[in-house]
Coordinates of C-alpha atoms and ligand atoms in Angstrom, one line a residue:
M1 CA 109.0 64.5 131.8
V2 CA 106.4 66.0 129.4
R3 CA 106.4 66.0 125.6
L4 CA 106.1 69.5 124.2
S5 CA 106.4 71.1 120.8
G6 CA 108.7 74.0 120.0
G7 CA 105.6 76.2 119.9
E8 CA 104.5 75.1 123.3
I9 CA 107.9 75.5 124.8
L10 CA 108.2 79.0 123.4
V11 CA 104.8 80.0 124.8
E12 CA 105.6 78.6 128.2
C13 CA 108.9 80.6 128.3
L14 CA 107.0 83.8 127.4
L15 CA 104.3 83.1 130.1
R16 CA 107.1 82.7 132.7
E17 CA 108.2 86.2 131.8
G18 CA 104.7 87.6 132.2
I19 CA 104.3 88.4 128.5
R20 CA 100.8 89.5 127.7
Y21 CA 101.0 90.5 124.1
V22 CA 102.6 89.2 120.9
F23 CA 102.0 91.8 118.1
G24 CA 102.5 90.7 114.5
I25 CA 101.3 89.2 111.3
P26 CA 101.1 85.4 111.1
G27 CA 102.8 83.3 108.5
D28 CA 102.6 79.6 107.7
R29 CA 105.9 79.1 109.5
S30 CA 104.3 80.3 112.8
L31 CA 101.4 77.9 112.9
P32 CA 102.8 75.7 115.7
F33 CA 103.4 78.8 117.8
L34 CA 100.0 80.3 117.1
D35 CA 98.3 76.9 117.9
A36 CA 100.2 76.8 121.2
I37 CA 99.0 80.3 122.0
H38 CA 95.4 79.1 121.2
R39 CA 95.7 76.0 123.4
V40 CA 98.0 77.0 126.2
G41 CA 98.6 80.7 126.1
R42 CA 95.2 82.3 125.9
K43 CA 93.8 80.9 129.1
R44 CA 96.8 82.2 130.9
G45 CA 96.6 85.7 129.5
L46 CA 98.8 85.6 126.4
E47 CA 97.3 87.1 123.3
F48 CA 98.4 87.4 119.7
I49 CA 97.3 90.7 118.2
T50 CA 97.4 91.0 114.5
T51 CA 98.5 94.3 113.2
R52 CA 98.2 95.5 109.6
H53 CA 101.9 95.9 109.1
E54 CA 104.8 94.3 110.9
Q55 CA 106.4 97.8 111.5
A56 CA 103.4 98.7 113.6
A57 CA 103.7 95.5 115.5
A58 CA 107.2 96.4 116.6
H59 CA 106.1 100.0 117.5
M60 CA 103.3 98.5 119.6
A61 CA 105.6 96.2 121.5
D62 CA 107.9 99.2 122.0
A63 CA 105.1 101.4 123.4
Y64 CA 103.8 98.7 125.6
Y65 CA 107.1 98.8 127.4
R66 CA 107.3 102.6 127.6
V67 CA 104.0 102.7 129.4
T68 CA 104.2 99.6 131.6
G69 CA 107.9 98.9 132.1
R70 CA 107.1 95.3 131.0
P71 CA 108.3 94.0 127.7
A72 CA 106.1 92.7 124.9
V73 CA 106.9 90.6 121.8
C74 CA 106.7 91.4 118.1
Y75 CA 106.6 88.7 115.5
G76 CA 107.3 88.5 111.7
T77 CA 107.3 85.6 109.4
V78 CA 110.3 84.6 107.3
G79 CA 111.5 87.1 104.6
P80 CA 109.0 89.9 104.1
G81 CA 107.5 89.7 107.6
A82 CA 110.9 89.9 109.3
A83 CA 112.0 92.7 106.9
G84 CA 108.8 94.6 107.7
L85 CA 109.6 94.6 111.4
I86 CA 112.9 96.4 110.9
P87 CA 111.7 100.1 111.0
G88 CA 109.9 99.5 114.3
V89 CA 112.7 97.6 115.9
Y90 CA 115.2 100.3 114.8
A91 CA 113.1 103.0 116.6
A92 CA 113.0 100.8 119.8
Y93 CA 116.8 100.3 119.5
A94 CA 117.5 104.0 119.1
D95 CA 115.6 104.7 122.4
S96 CA 116.9 101.7 124.3
I97 CA 113.6 99.9 124.6
P98 CA 113.6 96.2 125.3
V99 CA 111.4 94.5 122.7
I100 CA 111.5 90.8 122.2
V101 CA 111.6 90.2 118.5
L102 CA 110.7 86.8 117.1
T103 CA 111.0 85.8 113.5
S104 CA 110.2 82.5 111.7
Q105 CA 112.9 81.1 109.4
N106 CA 113.0 78.3 106.8
Q107 CA 114.0 74.8 107.7
L108 CA 117.4 74.2 109.2
T109 CA 118.5 72.2 106.2
R110 CA 117.9 75.2 103.9
I111 CA 119.4 78.1 105.7
Y112 CA 122.7 79.8 106.6
P113 CA 123.6 79.6 103.7
D114 CA 120.4 79.5 101.8
H115 CA 120.3 77.5 98.5
G116 CA 117.2 78.9 96.8
S117 CA 114.2 78.8 99.1
M118 CA 111.4 81.3 98.6
Q119 CA 111.5 84.2 101.1
S120 CA 115.0 83.2 102.2
L121 CA 116.7 86.0 104.2
D122 CA 119.7 86.3 106.4
Q123 CA 117.7 87.6 109.3
H124 CA 120.4 87.0 111.8
S125 CA 122.6 89.6 110.1
L126 CA 119.7 91.9 109.2
F127 CA 118.7 92.3 112.9
R128 CA 122.2 92.6 114.4
P129 CA 122.6 96.4 113.8
V130 CA 119.2 97.2 115.4
T131 CA 119.3 94.8 118.3
K132 CA 121.5 94.3 121.4
W133 CA 121.7 90.6 120.6
S134 CA 120.4 88.2 117.9
A135 CA 120.6 84.4 117.7
V136 CA 119.4 81.5 115.6
V137 CA 117.6 78.8 117.6
N138 CA 119.2 75.7 116.1
H139 CA 117.5 73.0 118.1
V140 CA 114.1 72.7 119.9
S141 CA 115.9 71.8 123.1
R142 CA 117.6 75.2 123.1
I143 CA 114.4 77.3 123.1
P144 CA 114.3 77.8 126.9
E145 CA 117.9 78.6 127.3
L146 CA 117.9 81.1 124.4
V147 CA 114.6 82.7 125.3
Q148 CA 115.9 83.2 128.8
R149 CA 119.1 84.7 127.5
A150 CA 117.2 87.0 125.3
F151 CA 115.3 88.4 128.2
R152 CA 118.5 88.7 130.3
V153 CA 120.2 90.7 127.5
A154 CA 117.1 92.8 126.8
L155 CA 116.5 93.8 130.4
T156 CA 119.9 94.2 132.0
G157 CA 122.4 97.0 131.5
R158 CA 121.3 99.5 129.0
P159 CA 118.1 97.9 127.8
G160 CA 117.3 97.2 124.2
P161 CA 115.6 94.9 121.7
V162 CA 116.8 91.3 121.2
H163 CA 116.0 88.9 118.3
L164 CA 115.5 85.2 118.0
D165 CA 115.3 83.6 114.6
I166 CA 113.3 80.3 114.8
P167 CA 113.4 77.8 111.9
S168 CA 110.1 76.2 111.1
D169 CA 111.2 72.6 111.8
V170 CA 112.5 73.7 115.2
I171 CA 109.2 75.3 116.2
A172 CA 107.3 72.2 114.9
S173 CA 109.4 69.4 116.4
E174 CA 108.7 67.8 119.8
I175 CA 110.9 66.9 122.7
D176 CA 110.6 65.3 126.2
L177 CA 111.7 67.7 128.9
D178 CA 111.5 68.3 132.6
P179 CA 109.3 71.4 133.1
V180 CA 110.8 72.2 136.5
K181 CA 114.3 72.4 135.0
A182 CA 113.2 73.9 131.6
F183 CA 111.1 76.8 133.0
P184 CA 112.6 78.2 136.1
E185 CA 111.7 81.5 137.7
P186 CA 113.3 84.5 135.9
R187 CA 115.3 85.4 139.0
S188 CA 117.3 82.2 138.5
Y189 CA 118.6 83.3 135.1
R190 CA 118.7 87.1 135.1
P191 CA 119.6 89.6 137.8
V192 CA 116.7 91.3 139.5
K193 CA 118.7 93.6 141.8
R194 CA 119.8 96.9 140.4
P195 CA 123.6 97.6 140.3
R196 CA 124.9 100.1 142.9
A197 CA 127.7 102.6 142.2
D198 CA 131.0 102.7 144.1
P199 CA 130.2 104.2 147.5
G200 CA 133.3 106.4 147.6
S201 CA 132.4 108.0 144.3
V202 CA 128.8 108.6 145.5
R203 CA 130.2 110.4 148.5
E204 CA 132.4 112.6 146.3
A205 CA 129.5 113.4 144.0
V206 CA 127.3 114.4 146.8
R207 CA 129.9 116.7 148.3
M208 CA 130.5 118.4 144.9
L209 CA 126.8 119.0 144.5
A210 CA 126.1 120.1 148.1
G211 CA 128.9 122.7 147.8
A212 CA 128.1 124.0 144.3
R213 CA 127.0 127.5 143.6
L214 CA 124.4 126.3 141.1
P215 CA 124.1 122.5 140.7
L216 CA 122.0 121.4 137.7
I217 CA 120.6 117.9 137.1
H218 CA 120.2 116.7 133.5
A219 CA 118.0 113.6 133.4
G220 CA 118.1 111.3 130.5
S221 CA 115.7 108.4 129.7
G222 CA 117.7 106.1 132.0
V223 CA 115.7 107.8 134.8
L224 CA 112.4 106.7 133.2
R225 CA 113.6 103.2 132.4
S226 CA 114.6 102.7 136.1
D227 CA 111.5 104.3 137.5
A228 CA 113.6 106.8 139.4
S229 CA 111.4 109.9 139.2
E230 CA 110.6 110.0 142.9
E231 CA 114.2 109.7 144.0
L232 CA 115.2 112.3 141.4
M233 CA 112.7 114.8 142.7
R234 CA 113.8 114.2 146.3
L235 CA 117.4 114.8 145.5
A236 CA 116.7 117.9 143.5
E237 CA 114.6 119.3 146.4
A238 CA 117.3 118.5 148.9
L239 CA 119.9 120.2 146.7
K240 CA 117.6 123.0 145.5
A241 CA 118.9 122.0 142.1
P242 CA 116.9 122.7 138.9
V243 CA 116.2 119.7 136.6
I244 CA 116.3 119.6 132.8
T245 CA 115.2 116.4 131.1
S246 CA 116.4 115.3 127.7
L247 CA 113.6 115.4 125.2
S248 CA 113.1 111.7 125.4
A249 CA 112.9 111.7 129.2
R250 CA 110.1 114.2 129.4
G251 CA 107.7 113.3 132.2
A252 CA 110.6 112.2 134.5
V253 CA 109.6 115.3 136.5
P254 CA 106.3 117.3 136.2
E255 CA 106.9 120.1 133.7
D256 CA 105.1 122.7 135.9
W257 CA 107.2 121.9 138.9
E258 CA 109.1 124.8 140.4
L259 CA 112.5 123.0 139.8
C260 CA 111.8 121.9 136.3
L261 CA 113.3 123.8 133.4
I262 CA 111.7 122.8 130.1
P263 CA 114.3 121.5 127.6
G264 CA 114.9 124.1 124.9
S265 CA 113.5 127.0 126.9
P266 CA 115.5 130.1 127.8
G267 CA 115.5 129.0 131.5
A268 CA 117.1 125.8 130.6
F269 CA 119.7 127.5 128.4
V270 CA 120.7 130.0 131.1
A271 CA 121.1 127.2 133.7
M272 CA 123.1 125.0 131.2
G273 CA 125.6 127.9 130.9
M274 CA 125.6 129.0 134.5
A275 CA 125.7 125.8 136.5
D276 CA 129.1 125.1 138.1
V277 CA 128.3 121.4 138.7
V278 CA 126.1 119.2 136.5
L279 CA 124.8 115.8 137.5
H280 CA 124.0 113.9 134.3
M281 CA 121.8 110.9 134.9
G282 CA 121.3 108.1 132.4
G283 CA 121.5 109.5 128.9
K284 CA 123.9 109.9 126.1
L285 CA 124.1 113.7 125.6
G286 CA 123.3 113.5 121.9
D287 CA 122.7 116.3 119.4
M288 CA 119.4 117.2 120.9
D289 CA 121.3 117.8 124.2
L290 CA 123.7 120.0 122.2
W291 CA 126.4 117.4 122.9
G292 CA 126.9 118.7 126.5
R293 CA 129.4 121.2 125.0
S294 CA 129.9 124.9 125.1
P295 CA 128.7 127.5 124.0
H296 CA 125.4 126.1 125.3
W297 CA 126.9 124.3 128.2
G298 CA 129.8 125.5 130.4
E299 CA 133.4 125.1 129.4
I300 CA 135.0 121.7 130.0
G301 CA 137.2 122.0 133.0
V302 CA 135.2 124.9 134.4
Q303 CA 131.8 123.4 134.6
R304 CA 132.3 120.2 136.6
W305 CA 130.5 117.2 135.3
I306 CA 129.3 114.1 137.2
Q307 CA 127.9 111.3 135.0
V308 CA 125.8 108.4 136.2
D309 CA 125.0 105.6 133.7
I310 CA 124.3 101.9 134.0
D311 CA 126.4 101.3 130.9
P312 CA 130.2 102.1 131.3
E313 CA 130.4 102.6 127.6
M314 CA 128.3 105.8 127.9
I315 CA 130.7 107.5 130.3
G316 CA 132.4 110.4 128.7
L317 CA 130.8 109.6 125.3
N318 CA 130.3 113.2 124.3
R319 CA 131.8 115.2 127.2
P320 CA 134.7 114.4 129.4
V321 CA 133.7 113.8 133.0
D322 CA 135.1 114.9 136.3
L323 CA 133.5 112.0 138.1
A324 CA 131.9 108.8 136.7
L325 CA 129.4 106.6 138.6
V326 CA 128.4 103.3 137.0
G327 CA 125.1 102.0 138.3
D328 CA 121.3 102.0 138.0
A329 CA 119.7 105.5 138.2
K330 CA 117.2 104.6 140.9
T331 CA 119.8 102.9 143.1
V332 CA 122.4 105.6 142.7
L333 CA 119.9 108.3 143.5
S334 CA 118.9 106.5 146.7
Q335 CA 122.6 106.1 147.6
M336 CA 123.0 109.8 147.0
L337 CA 120.0 110.7 149.2
E338 CA 121.4 108.5 151.9
E339 CA 124.8 110.2 151.7
L340 CA 123.3 113.6 151.7
R341 CA 121.7 113.1 155.1
G342 CA 123.3 115.4 157.6
L343 CA 125.4 117.1 155.0
E344 CA 125.3 120.9 154.8
V345 CA 123.8 122.1 151.5
R346 CA 124.3 125.7 150.3
V347 CA 121.0 127.5 150.7
D348 CA 121.6 130.6 148.7
R349 CA 120.3 129.1 145.4
D350 CA 117.4 130.8 143.7
V351 CA 116.0 129.0 140.7
G352 CA 112.8 131.2 140.6
E353 CA 114.2 133.5 137.9
L354 CA 115.1 130.5 135.7
R355 CA 111.6 129.1 136.1
R356 CA 110.1 132.5 135.3
L357 CA 112.0 132.5 132.0
C358 CA 110.4 129.1 131.1
E359 CA 106.9 130.4 132.0
E360 CA 107.4 133.6 129.9
W361 CA 108.5 131.4 127.0
E362 CA 105.4 129.3 127.3
R363 CA 103.2 132.4 127.6
G364 CA 104.6 133.7 124.3
F365 CA 103.5 130.6 122.6
L366 CA 100.1 130.7 124.2
E367 CA 99.6 134.3 122.8
V368 CA 100.4 133.1 119.3
A369 CA 98.0 130.1 119.8
M370 CA 95.1 132.4 120.7
S371 CA 95.9 135.3 118.4
S372 CA 93.7 134.1 115.5
S373 CA 91.2 131.4 114.7
H374 CA 91.4 131.0 110.9
P375 CA 93.5 129.5 109.4
I376 CA 94.1 127.4 112.6
H377 CA 97.6 127.9 114.0
P378 CA 99.2 124.5 115.0
L379 CA 99.9 125.9 118.4
R380 CA 96.2 126.4 119.0
V381 CA 95.5 122.7 118.3
V382 CA 98.2 121.7 120.8
H383 CA 96.9 124.1 123.4
E384 CA 93.2 123.0 123.0
A385 CA 94.2 119.3 123.2
R386 CA 96.4 119.7 126.2
S387 CA 93.9 121.7 128.1
F388 CA 91.1 119.3 127.3
F389 CA 92.7 116.0 128.4
P390 CA 93.5 115.3 132.1
R391 CA 96.9 115.8 133.5
D392 CA 97.6 112.1 133.6
A393 CA 96.6 111.5 130.0
I394 CA 99.2 109.8 127.8
S395 CA 100.2 111.9 124.9
V396 CA 101.9 110.7 121.8
A397 CA 103.8 113.0 119.4
D398 CA 104.6 112.2 115.8
G399 CA 105.5 114.3 112.7
G400 CA 108.1 116.9 112.0
N401 CA 107.1 120.5 112.8
T402 CA 103.9 119.2 114.5
A403 CA 106.1 117.5 117.1
V404 CA 108.1 120.7 117.5
W405 CA 104.9 122.7 118.2
A406 CA 103.7 120.0 120.5
H407 CA 106.8 120.4 122.6
Y408 CA 106.1 124.1 123.1
L409 CA 102.6 123.7 124.7
N410 CA 102.0 120.1 125.4
R411 CA 103.2 119.8 129.0
I412 CA 104.0 116.4 130.5
Y413 CA 103.4 115.8 134.2
Y414 CA 104.0 112.1 134.9
P415 CA 106.6 109.5 133.9
R416 CA 105.6 107.1 131.1
T417 CA 102.9 109.5 129.8
F418 CA 104.8 110.8 126.9
L419 CA 105.6 108.7 123.9
W420 CA 107.8 109.9 121.0
A421 CA 110.4 108.1 118.9
A422 CA 112.9 110.5 120.1
D423 CA 116.3 109.3 118.9
S424 CA 115.1 107.8 115.6
G425 CA 112.7 110.6 114.8
H426 CA 110.8 107.9 113.1
L427 CA 107.6 109.2 111.4
G428 CA 104.7 106.8 111.6
A429 CA 105.3 105.4 115.1
G430 CA 102.6 107.6 116.6
L431 CA 99.4 105.7 115.8
P432 CA 100.7 102.3 116.8
Y433 CA 102.2 103.9 119.9
A434 CA 98.9 105.3 120.9
I435 CA 97.0 102.1 120.3
A436 CA 99.4 100.1 122.4
A437 CA 99.4 102.8 125.1
K438 CA 95.7 102.4 125.4
L439 CA 96.0 98.6 125.6
A440 CA 98.6 99.0 128.3
S441 CA 96.7 101.6 130.3
P442 CA 93.0 101.4 129.4
D443 CA 91.9 103.7 132.2
R444 CA 93.9 106.7 130.9
S445 CA 93.0 109.0 128.1
V446 CA 95.4 108.6 125.2
Y447 CA 95.7 111.3 122.5
L448 CA 98.0 111.6 119.5
L449 CA 99.3 114.8 118.0
T450 CA 100.5 113.9 114.6
G451 CA 101.6 115.5 111.3
D452 CA 99.5 114.2 108.3
G453 CA 102.6 112.9 106.6
A454 CA 103.5 110.8 109.6
F455 CA 99.9 109.7 110.2
M456 CA 99.7 108.1 106.7
L457 CA 102.8 106.0 107.3
N458 CA 100.8 103.6 109.5
V459 CA 97.2 104.7 108.9
Q460 CA 96.2 101.1 108.3
E461 CA 96.4 100.6 112.0
L462 CA 93.1 102.4 112.4
E463 CA 91.5 99.1 111.6
T464 CA 93.5 97.5 114.5
A465 CA 92.4 100.3 116.8
S466 CA 88.7 99.8 115.9
R467 CA 89.0 96.0 116.2
L468 CA 90.6 96.2 119.6
G469 CA 88.2 99.0 120.7
T470 CA 91.1 101.2 121.9
E471 CA 89.5 104.5 122.4
I472 CA 92.3 106.9 121.4
V473 CA 91.9 110.4 120.0
A474 CA 94.2 111.0 117.0
I475 CA 94.6 114.7 116.1
V476 CA 96.0 115.1 112.6
F477 CA 97.6 118.4 111.7
N478 CA 96.5 118.5 108.1
D479 CA 98.7 120.8 106.0
A480 CA 99.1 118.5 102.9
Q481 CA 102.9 118.8 103.0
W482 CA 106.1 117.4 104.6
G483 CA 106.2 120.6 106.7
M484 CA 109.5 120.3 108.4
I485 CA 111.4 119.5 105.2
K486 CA 109.5 122.1 103.2
G487 CA 110.3 124.6 105.9
A488 CA 114.0 123.8 105.6
Q489 CA 113.8 124.3 101.8
K490 CA 112.1 127.6 102.5
L491 CA 114.9 128.7 104.9
F492 CA 117.9 127.4 103.2
Y493 CA 117.0 127.0 99.5
R494 CA 114.8 130.1 98.8
S495 CA 111.6 128.1 98.7
R496 CA 112.7 125.9 95.8
Y497 CA 110.4 123.1 96.8
V498 CA 110.9 119.6 95.7
G499 CA 109.1 116.5 96.8
V500 CA 107.4 118.1 99.8
D501 CA 103.7 118.5 98.7
F502 CA 101.0 116.0 98.7
G503 CA 97.2 115.9 98.5
D504 CA 94.7 117.0 101.1
V505 CA 93.4 113.7 102.5
R506 CA 90.1 113.5 104.4
H507 CA 91.6 111.6 107.4
D508 CA 88.2 111.7 109.1
L509 CA 86.6 109.8 106.2
V510 CA 89.5 107.3 106.1
A511 CA 88.9 106.8 109.9
E512 CA 85.1 106.1 109.3
A513 CA 86.0 103.6 106.6
M514 CA 88.0 101.6 109.1
G515 CA 85.4 101.6 111.8
C516 CA 86.6 104.7 113.8
H517 CA 84.8 108.0 114.4
G518 CA 86.0 110.9 112.1
I519 CA 85.6 114.6 112.5
R520 CA 87.0 117.4 110.3
V521 CA 87.7 120.8 111.8
E522 CA 88.4 124.0 109.9
R523 CA 88.0 126.7 112.5
A524 CA 89.6 127.0 115.9
E525 CA 86.3 127.5 117.7
E526 CA 85.2 124.0 116.6
L527 CA 88.2 122.3 118.3
R528 CA 86.8 122.1 121.8
G529 CA 83.5 120.5 120.6
A530 CA 85.4 118.1 118.3
L531 CA 87.5 117.0 121.2
R532 CA 84.4 116.4 123.4
E533 CA 82.7 114.5 120.7
A534 CA 85.8 112.4 120.0
A535 CA 86.4 111.5 123.7
A536 CA 82.7 110.6 124.2
C537 CA 82.1 108.6 121.0
G538 CA 83.0 105.2 122.4
R539 CA 85.3 104.4 119.5
P540 CA 88.8 105.4 118.4
A541 CA 88.5 108.8 116.9
V542 CA 90.4 110.9 114.3
I543 CA 90.1 114.7 114.3
D544 CA 91.4 116.0 111.0
V545 CA 92.4 119.6 111.5
K546 CA 93.1 121.9 108.6
V547 CA 96.1 123.9 110.0
D548 CA 97.8 127.0 108.6
R549 CA 100.1 125.6 106.0
E550 CA 102.4 128.6 106.0
A551 CA 102.7 128.8 109.8
N552 CA 103.5 125.1 110.0
L553 CA 106.6 125.6 107.9
T554 CA 108.8 127.4 110.3
P555 CA 108.4 127.0 114.1
P556 CA 110.9 129.1 115.9
D557 CA 113.4 126.3 116.6
L558 CA 113.5 124.9 113.1
E559 CA 116.5 126.9 112.1
T560 CA 118.5 125.7 115.1
L561 CA 117.4 122.1 114.6
A562 CA 118.3 122.2 110.9
A563 CA 121.7 123.7 111.8
I564 CA 122.4 120.8 114.1
W565 CA 121.3 118.2 111.6
L566 CA 123.0 119.8 108.6
E567 CA 126.2 120.8 110.3
G568 CA 129.1 120.4 107.9
C569 CA 126.9 119.6 104.9
E570 CA 125.4 123.0 104.0
V571 CA 125.3 123.4 100.2
P572 CA 126.4 126.9 99.3
V573 CA 123.4 128.6 97.7
R574 CA 124.9 130.1 94.5
E575 CA 122.1 132.3 93.3
E576 CA 123.8 133.6 90.2
L577 CA 124.4 130.1 88.9
V578 CA 120.9 129.0 89.6
E579 CA 119.5 132.1 87.9
E580 CA 121.9 131.7 84.9
R581 CA 120.9 128.1 84.4
V582 CA 117.2 128.9 84.6
E583 CA 117.6 131.6 82.0
A584 CA 119.6 129.4 79.7
Ligands
TPP1 C1 110.1 107.4 108.4 C2 110.7 108.8 108.1 N1 110.8 109.2 106.8 C3 111.3 110.5 106.6 C4 111.7 111.3 107.6 C5 112.2 112.7 107.3 N2 111.3 113.7 107.8 C6 111.5 114.4 109.0 S1 110.3 115.5 109.3 C7 109.5 115.1 107.9 C8 108.2 115.9 107.5 C9 107.0 115.4 108.4 O1 105.8 115.8 107.9 P1 104.5 115.7 108.7 O2 104.4 114.4 109.4 O3 103.3 116.0 107.8 O4 104.6 116.8 109.8 P2 104.9 118.4 109.6 O5 106.4 118.6 109.5 O6 104.2 118.8 108.4 O7 104.3 119.0 110.8 C10 110.1 114.2 107.2 C11 109.7 113.6 105.8 C12 111.6 110.8 108.9 N3 111.9 111.4 110.0 N4 111.0 109.5 109.1

């Protein structure tokens, strides 16, 4: 038996799970935990990284998982610290990212219900809607069991964040325990094998796909979470089936691959309508997938649909299926490949034309990018950045229209090299994502394409980047406006702008003030030199690019996106009334 404090027990549990980073802002309630990191954790590779806002801490833990496939921890102190984590935890939850969220809580005798302590907050309830599971650790002896359960819940099934609320007397108290029993290997408390699908259904699915006139694979982020890209490409090749990824699964296949149809491109749209059998792997078919419904997809009952998901609750969520397979993407794809052996596959499929449509679409954007140099078109910035950084660089997107432009010309070639808060659309995630991506993968280039509005939401993290020496290149599309919202006001409300303009900030000078390198660019010809300077400066760098304000209002897809988001809530624009009132 050994005598350990709650803080030491917690650290030991995290070490057993291979945790490398705890991101957060300390509070007085976390002192025993921090001290245990100092005495026990550090020498075994566990570090506490202070951020300058808890939201960024959660985004960093999120990004660390996206890049490495291994979870990280974010921490907030009782009350404001916990509340500050929420936006980042929500973004992770929306994209099914397993983040281990720890919060400090007041003493057991003062909580649930609270009777007047400073900073009291029902954190258990607060985190429930943005986590898969939340629990209050009500005794020091329960720390191992509840931490182990937290990891089990976070990492199995459809992954997601989990939350433990730890009272300050629990973390400070000591107990005698048997370390062999208290800290077993993870495989003794959570499954390490991936679930297989029913073999009969796999056989049926493969037969449907092999005999299809045009099979199409739609890959969601389950493919990324399960590291199934290689199996996916092998299956697509064997079937001669084109692949479209969801926007959040970009990188699951190389976007210049002959079977890849870029989401949102005409090639993808034609295939979505034409395919007679669709294999939908690991995703929820949300609004950005146009709900899997006609007119963009084939008619229900005509276009046959096979859905694979690790979570049975996702089956048929937005489109009825002809065949459901419940299992892990990588395992099910391997089962399919095995089943396909020796089976005759139709060979008359030609996806070349579909692919040509994608390339034409891209060429159109490239022409716009290169058509002028002043003011700088946002597409030019995207193009210069993508062609400067190596194929395996990690790119992070943030912002409204900036992220839309980035989609057009920022091609992704490898899994886990594209970070974007896809399902939350959470502005401000970009800078913390980029910093954590560099921590997670120091040998790769990391660049951020961000709107200026989005950038300022977590700009304080430039200090974190400079302290950590994470050499990222942040490219800020400076148009001094909330472009996407202003663009919607332009399209639907006759340019009656409200709340969408702000000042021209010198982001390069802000960067310098926080220990980073800053460059301002006003002409397109300066972009290449600025990128070179930023990449070679040996510090995190910010390139503040003055982009064309007018062009940044309405990228071609804005109208479609706005129609999806505003469906059913369009306000009829009654011009006569508006004019009458103005005159009165
Ligand atoms: C945290 C958060 N607040 C508000 C929004 C709503 N929103 C969506 S796009 C957008 C404008 C983004 O402006 P910017 O980052 O400057 O990029 P731009 O559209 O100008 O390229 C806003 C405010 C959001 N998605 N996230």
